[in-house]
CSV table of C-alpha atoms and ligand atoms in Angstrom, one decimal:
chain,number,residue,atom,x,y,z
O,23,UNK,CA,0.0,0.0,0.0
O,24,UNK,CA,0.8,3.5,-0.8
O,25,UNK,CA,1.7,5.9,2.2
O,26,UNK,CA,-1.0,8.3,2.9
O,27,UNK,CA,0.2,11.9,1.3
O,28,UNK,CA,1.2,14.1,3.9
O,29,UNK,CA,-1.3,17.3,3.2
O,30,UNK,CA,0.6,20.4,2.0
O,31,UNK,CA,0.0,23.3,0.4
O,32,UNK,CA,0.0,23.7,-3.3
O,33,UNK,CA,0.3,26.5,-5.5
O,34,UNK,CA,-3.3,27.7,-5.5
O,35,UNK,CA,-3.7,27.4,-1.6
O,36,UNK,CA,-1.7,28.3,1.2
O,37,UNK,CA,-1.4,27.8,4.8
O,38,UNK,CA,-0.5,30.0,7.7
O,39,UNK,CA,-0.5,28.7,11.5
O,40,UNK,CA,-3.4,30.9,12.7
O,41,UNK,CA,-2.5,29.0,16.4
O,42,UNK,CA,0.1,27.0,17.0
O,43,UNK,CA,-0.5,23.7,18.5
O,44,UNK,CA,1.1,24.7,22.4
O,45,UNK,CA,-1.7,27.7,23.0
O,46,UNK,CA,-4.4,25.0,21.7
O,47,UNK,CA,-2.8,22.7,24.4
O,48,UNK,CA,-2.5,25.6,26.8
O,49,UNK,CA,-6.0,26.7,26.2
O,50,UNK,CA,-7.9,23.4,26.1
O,51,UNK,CA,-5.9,22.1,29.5
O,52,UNK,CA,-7.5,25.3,31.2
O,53,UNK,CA,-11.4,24.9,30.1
O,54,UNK,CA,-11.3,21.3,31.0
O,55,UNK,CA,-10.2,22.7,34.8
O,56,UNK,CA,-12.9,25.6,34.3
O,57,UNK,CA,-15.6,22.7,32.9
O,58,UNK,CA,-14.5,20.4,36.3
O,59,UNK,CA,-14.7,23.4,38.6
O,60,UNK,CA,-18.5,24.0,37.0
O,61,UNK,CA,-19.6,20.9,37.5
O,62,UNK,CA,-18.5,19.8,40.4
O,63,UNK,CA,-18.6,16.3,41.1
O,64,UNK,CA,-20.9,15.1,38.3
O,65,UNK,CA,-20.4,12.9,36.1
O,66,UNK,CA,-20.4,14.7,32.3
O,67,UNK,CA,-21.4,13.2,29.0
O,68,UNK,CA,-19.3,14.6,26.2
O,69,UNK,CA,-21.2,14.8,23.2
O,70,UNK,CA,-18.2,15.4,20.1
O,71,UNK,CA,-19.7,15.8,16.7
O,72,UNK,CA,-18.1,13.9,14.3
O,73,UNK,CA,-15.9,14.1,12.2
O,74,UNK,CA,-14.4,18.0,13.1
O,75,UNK,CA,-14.4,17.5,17.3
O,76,UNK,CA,-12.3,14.2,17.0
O,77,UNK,CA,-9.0,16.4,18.1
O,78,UNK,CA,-10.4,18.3,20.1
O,79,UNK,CA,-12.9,16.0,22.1
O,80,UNK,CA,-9.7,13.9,22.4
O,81,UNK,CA,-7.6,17.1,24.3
O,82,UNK,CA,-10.4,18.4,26.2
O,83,UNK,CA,-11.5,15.2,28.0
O,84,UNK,CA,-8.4,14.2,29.1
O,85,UNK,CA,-8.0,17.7,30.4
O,86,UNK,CA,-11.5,17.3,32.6
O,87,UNK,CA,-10.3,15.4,36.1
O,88,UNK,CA,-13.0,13.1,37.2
O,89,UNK,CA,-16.0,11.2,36.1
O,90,UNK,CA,-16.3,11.5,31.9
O,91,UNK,CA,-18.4,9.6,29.4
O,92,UNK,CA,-17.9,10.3,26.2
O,93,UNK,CA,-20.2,9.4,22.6
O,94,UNK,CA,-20.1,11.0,19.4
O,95,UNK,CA,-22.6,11.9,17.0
O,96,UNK,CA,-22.6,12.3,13.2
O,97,UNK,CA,-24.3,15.5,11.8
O,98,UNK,CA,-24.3,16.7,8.1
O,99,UNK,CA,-25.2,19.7,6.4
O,100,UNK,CA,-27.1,19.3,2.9
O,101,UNK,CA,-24.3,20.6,0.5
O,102,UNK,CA,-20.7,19.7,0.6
O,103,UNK,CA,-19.4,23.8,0.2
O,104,UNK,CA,-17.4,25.5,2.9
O,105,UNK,CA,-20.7,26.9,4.2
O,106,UNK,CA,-23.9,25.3,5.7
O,107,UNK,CA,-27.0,25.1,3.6
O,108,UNK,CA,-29.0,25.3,6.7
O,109,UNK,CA,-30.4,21.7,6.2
O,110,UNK,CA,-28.8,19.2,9.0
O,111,UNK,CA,-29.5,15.5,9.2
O,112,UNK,CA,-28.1,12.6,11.9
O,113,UNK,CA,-25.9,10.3,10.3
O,114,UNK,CA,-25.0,8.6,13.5
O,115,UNK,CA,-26.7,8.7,16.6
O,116,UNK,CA,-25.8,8.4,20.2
O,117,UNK,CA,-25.2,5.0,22.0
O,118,UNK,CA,-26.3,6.3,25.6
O,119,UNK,CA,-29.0,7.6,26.7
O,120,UNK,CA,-28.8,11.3,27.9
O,121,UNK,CA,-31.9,11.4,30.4
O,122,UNK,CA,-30.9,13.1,33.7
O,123,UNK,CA,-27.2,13.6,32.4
O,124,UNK,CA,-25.6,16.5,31.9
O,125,UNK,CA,-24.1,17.1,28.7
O,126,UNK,CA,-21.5,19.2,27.0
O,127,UNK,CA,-21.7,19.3,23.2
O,128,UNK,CA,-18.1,19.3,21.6
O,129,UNK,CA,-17.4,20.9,18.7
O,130,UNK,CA,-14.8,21.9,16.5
O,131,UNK,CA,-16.0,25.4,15.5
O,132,UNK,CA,-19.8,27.7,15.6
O,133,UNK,CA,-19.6,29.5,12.5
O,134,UNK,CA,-23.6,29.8,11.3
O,135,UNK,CA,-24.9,28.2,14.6
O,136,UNK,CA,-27.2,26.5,12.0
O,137,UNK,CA,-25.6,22.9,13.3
O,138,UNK,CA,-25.9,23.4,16.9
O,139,UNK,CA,-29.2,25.3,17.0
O,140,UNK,CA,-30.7,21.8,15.2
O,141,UNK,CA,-28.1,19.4,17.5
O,142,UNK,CA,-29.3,21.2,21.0
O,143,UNK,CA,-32.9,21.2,19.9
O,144,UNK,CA,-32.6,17.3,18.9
O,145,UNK,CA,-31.1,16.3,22.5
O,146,UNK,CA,-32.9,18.7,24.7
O,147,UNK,CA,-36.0,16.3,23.5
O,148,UNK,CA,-34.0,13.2,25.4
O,149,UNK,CA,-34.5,15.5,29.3
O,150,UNK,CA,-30.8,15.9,30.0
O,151,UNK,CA,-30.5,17.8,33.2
O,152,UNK,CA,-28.6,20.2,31.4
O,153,UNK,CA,-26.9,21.4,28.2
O,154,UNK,CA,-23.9,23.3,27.4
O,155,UNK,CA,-21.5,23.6,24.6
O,156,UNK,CA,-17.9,23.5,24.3
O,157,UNK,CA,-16.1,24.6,20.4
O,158,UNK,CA,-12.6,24.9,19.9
O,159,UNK,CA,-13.0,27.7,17.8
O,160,UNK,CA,-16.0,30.4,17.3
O,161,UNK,CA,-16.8,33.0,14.3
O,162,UNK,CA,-18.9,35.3,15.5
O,163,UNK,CA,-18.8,37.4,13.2
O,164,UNK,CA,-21.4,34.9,10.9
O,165,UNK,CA,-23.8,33.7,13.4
O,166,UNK,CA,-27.3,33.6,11.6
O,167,UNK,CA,-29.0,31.4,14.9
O,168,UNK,CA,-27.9,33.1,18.3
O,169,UNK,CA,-26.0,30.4,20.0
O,170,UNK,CA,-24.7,30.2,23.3
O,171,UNK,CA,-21.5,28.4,23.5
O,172,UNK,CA,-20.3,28.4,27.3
O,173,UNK,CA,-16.7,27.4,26.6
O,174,UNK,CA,-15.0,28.6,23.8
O,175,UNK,CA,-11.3,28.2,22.9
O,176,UNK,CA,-10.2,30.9,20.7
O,177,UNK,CA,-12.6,33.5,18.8
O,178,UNK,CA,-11.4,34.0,15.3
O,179,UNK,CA,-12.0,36.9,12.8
O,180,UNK,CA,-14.2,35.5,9.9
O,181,UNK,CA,-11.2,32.9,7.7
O,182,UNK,CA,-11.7,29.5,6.4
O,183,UNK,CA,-9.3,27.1,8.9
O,184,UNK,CA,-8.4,24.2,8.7
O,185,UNK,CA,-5.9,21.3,11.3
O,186,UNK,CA,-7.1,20.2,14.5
O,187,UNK,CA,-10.0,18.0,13.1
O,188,UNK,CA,-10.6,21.1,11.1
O,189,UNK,CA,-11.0,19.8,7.3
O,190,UNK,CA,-11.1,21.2,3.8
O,191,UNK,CA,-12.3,18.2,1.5
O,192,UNK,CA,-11.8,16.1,4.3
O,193,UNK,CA,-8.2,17.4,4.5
O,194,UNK,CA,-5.7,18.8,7.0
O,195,UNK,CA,-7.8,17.2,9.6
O,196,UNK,CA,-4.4,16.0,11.2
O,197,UNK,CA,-2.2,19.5,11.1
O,198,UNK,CA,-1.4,19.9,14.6
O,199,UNK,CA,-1.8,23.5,14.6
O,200,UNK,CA,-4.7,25.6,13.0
O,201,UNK,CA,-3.7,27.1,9.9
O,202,UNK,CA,-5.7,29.4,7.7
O,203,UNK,CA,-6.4,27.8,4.3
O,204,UNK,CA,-6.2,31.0,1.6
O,205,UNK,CA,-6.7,29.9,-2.4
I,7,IMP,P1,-22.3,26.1,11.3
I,7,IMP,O1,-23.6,25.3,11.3
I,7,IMP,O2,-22.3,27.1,10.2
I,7,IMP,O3,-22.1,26.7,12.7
I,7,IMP,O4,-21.3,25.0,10.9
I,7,IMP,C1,-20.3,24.5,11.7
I,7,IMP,C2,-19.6,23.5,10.9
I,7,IMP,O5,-19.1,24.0,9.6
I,7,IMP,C3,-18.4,23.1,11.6
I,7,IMP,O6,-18.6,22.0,12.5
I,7,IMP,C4,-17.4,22.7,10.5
I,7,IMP,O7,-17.6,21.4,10.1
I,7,IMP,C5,-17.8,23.6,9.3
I,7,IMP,N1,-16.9,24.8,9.3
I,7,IMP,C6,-17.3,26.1,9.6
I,7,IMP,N2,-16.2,26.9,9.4
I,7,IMP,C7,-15.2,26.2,9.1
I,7,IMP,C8,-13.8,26.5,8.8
I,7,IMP,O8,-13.3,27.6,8.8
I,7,IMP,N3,-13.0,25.4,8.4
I,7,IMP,C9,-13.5,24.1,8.4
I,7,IMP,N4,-14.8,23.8,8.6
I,7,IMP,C10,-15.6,24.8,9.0
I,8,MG,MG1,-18.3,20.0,12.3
């Protein structure tokens, strides 16, 4: 078998580190202190929506001392451009059930809020005792659904990013750092 192609940059796109991999590490080792010190003693489902939180769900609970369960869920927007059509589906559902559990949402990045308005309305209906969201990234600056995402990593200006589970054409997923992707 061929070895997988290490993803680089080609002429027509190139990549900057936006931020480097130690102030994700940095970052996510100090919400997953903030997350324990919120919740106390509880135990805490994470919820990491595949495939963009993989990274990220991966850092943050092993940042989070103390009792953990972890599931992933598989969303997708209609549309396979760099921006959400506003149509979501489940492609994979939970394998726990969430009733009386409280539950953090992990996601990669809330650009739209279009994914996490649909995901938060879909498990509210299985009567968690609470929900919150945790996103690695956050662009404000195109929210069409307000959103409120309790635990955010780094807010960034309105660029198309890509590394820490971040893809483009399901690549880059595995750059260590986040880069912007310009064309
Ligand atoms: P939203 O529904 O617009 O908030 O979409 C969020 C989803 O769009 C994320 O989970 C990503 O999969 C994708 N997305 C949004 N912005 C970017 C980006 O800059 N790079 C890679 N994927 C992105
Ligand atoms: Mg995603």
């Amino acid at each position: 078998m061929e070895p997988a192609a290490a993803p680089a940059a080609t002429a027509d796109r190139q990549l900057k580190v936006l931020i480097p991999r130690d102030r994700i590490q940095e970052r996510v080792r100090e919400l997953g202190l903030e997350i324990r010190r919120d919740y106390e003693d509880r135990t805490l489902c994470l919820i990491g929506i595949l495939k963009g939180a993989f990274v990220f769900m991966s850092d943050l609970a092993r940042s989070i001392p103390g009792a953990v369960r972890i599931d992933f869920m598989g969303i997708s927007s209609y549309g396979k451009g760099k921006t959400s059509s506003g149509e979501v589906k489940v492609t994979k559902d939970l394998d726990m059930s969430l009733e009386g559990m409280d539950v953090l949402i992990v996601e990669d990045i809330v650009d739209t809020g279009v994914t996490l308005t649909y995901l938060a309305h879909v498990l509210q209906q299985r009567r968690p005792r609470s929900i919150q969201i945790a996103a690695l990234l956050d662009k404000p600056s195109r929210r069409m659904r307000p959103v409120q995402v309790k635990y955010v990593g780094f807010t960034i200006a309105d660029r198309f990013v890509v590394g820490a589970g971040l893809d483009a054409g399901e690549e880059y997923r595995n750059l260590p750092d986040v880069c912007t992707l310009e064309e």
